[in-house]
């Protein structure tokens, strides 16, 4: 009697397991934007081999900008008087 209950439970689990839905495989990731360096957020837009910006997670490109030079010094009060 006990073997029959165990066999009945095992058959029930096998039948229910066969009906289980399997999740579809995840789609491949989209291709990187133009100029993107594969595997990173860096971007080489002009193709010269030097990274010149980066992409954020929403796909917007941000160029690296050179720091602006400091303004020229103010003229001194000393100097030629005319």
Short mmCIF file of C-alpha atoms in Angstrom, two decimals:
data_model
loop_
_atom_site.label_atom_id
_atom_site.label_comp_id
_atom_site.label_asym_id
_atom_site.label_seq_id
_atom_site.Cartn_x
_atom_site.Cartn_y
_atom_site.Cartn_z
CA UNK A 1 0.00 0.00 0.00
CA UNK A 2 2.80 2.40 0.85
CA UNK A 3 4.65 1.73 -2.45
CA UNK A 4 1.47 2.46 -4.37
CA UNK A 5 1.11 5.90 -2.70
CA UNK A 6 4.73 6.78 -3.40
CA UNK A 7 4.44 5.64 -7.03
CA UNK A 8 1.20 7.59 -7.48
CA UNK A 9 2.81 10.75 -6.08
CA UNK A 10 5.90 10.30 -8.27
CA UNK A 11 3.79 9.82 -11.42
CA UNK A 12 1.76 12.90 -10.56
CA UNK A 13 4.91 15.00 -10.17
CA UNK A 14 6.28 13.71 -13.49
CA UNK A 15 3.05 14.53 -15.31
CA UNK A 16 2.89 18.04 -13.86
CA UNK A 17 6.56 18.60 -14.60
CA UNK A 18 6.00 17.78 -18.27
CA UNK A 19 3.38 20.54 -18.53
CA UNK A 20 5.55 23.24 -16.98
CA UNK A 21 6.25 26.19 -19.26
CA UNK A 22 9.86 26.95 -19.98
CA UNK A 23 10.91 30.59 -20.21
CA UNK A 24 12.00 31.69 -23.69
CA UNK A 25 15.66 32.63 -24.02
CA UNK A 26 16.51 36.29 -23.53
CA UNK A 27 16.90 38.28 -26.75
CA UNK A 28 20.43 39.33 -27.67
CA UNK A 29 21.49 42.82 -26.55
CA UNK A 30 21.11 45.63 -29.10
CA UNK A 31 24.17 46.57 -31.12
CA UNK A 32 26.31 49.35 -29.64
CA UNK A 33 25.83 52.90 -30.95
CA UNK A 34 28.18 54.13 -33.68
CA UNK A 35 31.69 54.64 -32.38
CA UNK A 36 31.14 52.71 -29.13
CA UNK A 37 33.99 50.63 -27.76
CA UNK A 38 32.65 47.10 -27.23
CA UNK A 39 32.22 46.05 -23.60
CA UNK A 40 32.41 49.54 -22.11
CA UNK A 41 30.69 52.91 -22.07
CA UNK A 42 33.58 54.55 -23.90
CA UNK A 43 33.21 55.90 -27.42
CA UNK A 44 35.62 56.59 -30.26
CA UNK A 45 33.41 58.59 -32.64
CA UNK A 46 36.05 59.69 -35.14
CA UNK A 47 37.75 56.27 -35.39
CA UNK A 48 41.29 57.42 -34.60
CA UNK A 49 41.73 54.88 -31.78
CA UNK A 50 41.55 57.46 -28.99
CA UNK A 51 38.49 57.41 -26.72
CA UNK A 52 36.87 60.81 -27.03
CA UNK A 53 33.66 60.47 -25.03
CA UNK A 54 31.25 58.05 -23.36
CA UNK A 55 27.66 56.83 -23.57
CA UNK A 56 25.27 56.93 -20.60
CA UNK A 57 22.80 54.12 -19.91
CA UNK A 58 20.08 55.96 -21.84
CA UNK A 59 22.24 56.05 -24.99
CA UNK A 60 23.23 59.72 -24.96
CA UNK A 61 26.77 60.55 -26.07
CA UNK A 62 28.84 62.89 -23.88
CA UNK A 63 32.15 64.10 -25.35
CA UNK A 64 35.19 64.59 -23.18
CA UNK A 65 35.97 68.27 -23.27
CA UNK A 66 39.39 69.69 -22.64
CA UNK A 67 39.42 71.89 -19.56
CA UNK A 68 39.00 75.52 -20.42
CA UNK A 69 42.18 77.53 -20.00
CA UNK A 70 42.18 80.07 -17.18
CA UNK A 71 41.34 83.62 -18.18
CA UNK A 72 44.28 85.94 -18.81
CA UNK A 73 45.43 87.93 -15.82
CA UNK A 74 43.81 91.31 -15.31
CA UNK A 75 45.91 94.29 -16.37
CA UNK A 76 47.95 95.77 -13.56
CA UNK A 77 47.62 99.32 -12.42
CA UNK A 78 51.30 99.76 -13.05
CA UNK A 79 52.41 100.44 -16.51
CA UNK A 80 52.93 103.09 -19.08
CA UNK A 81 51.22 106.33 -18.46
CA UNK A 82 50.67 108.60 -21.27
#
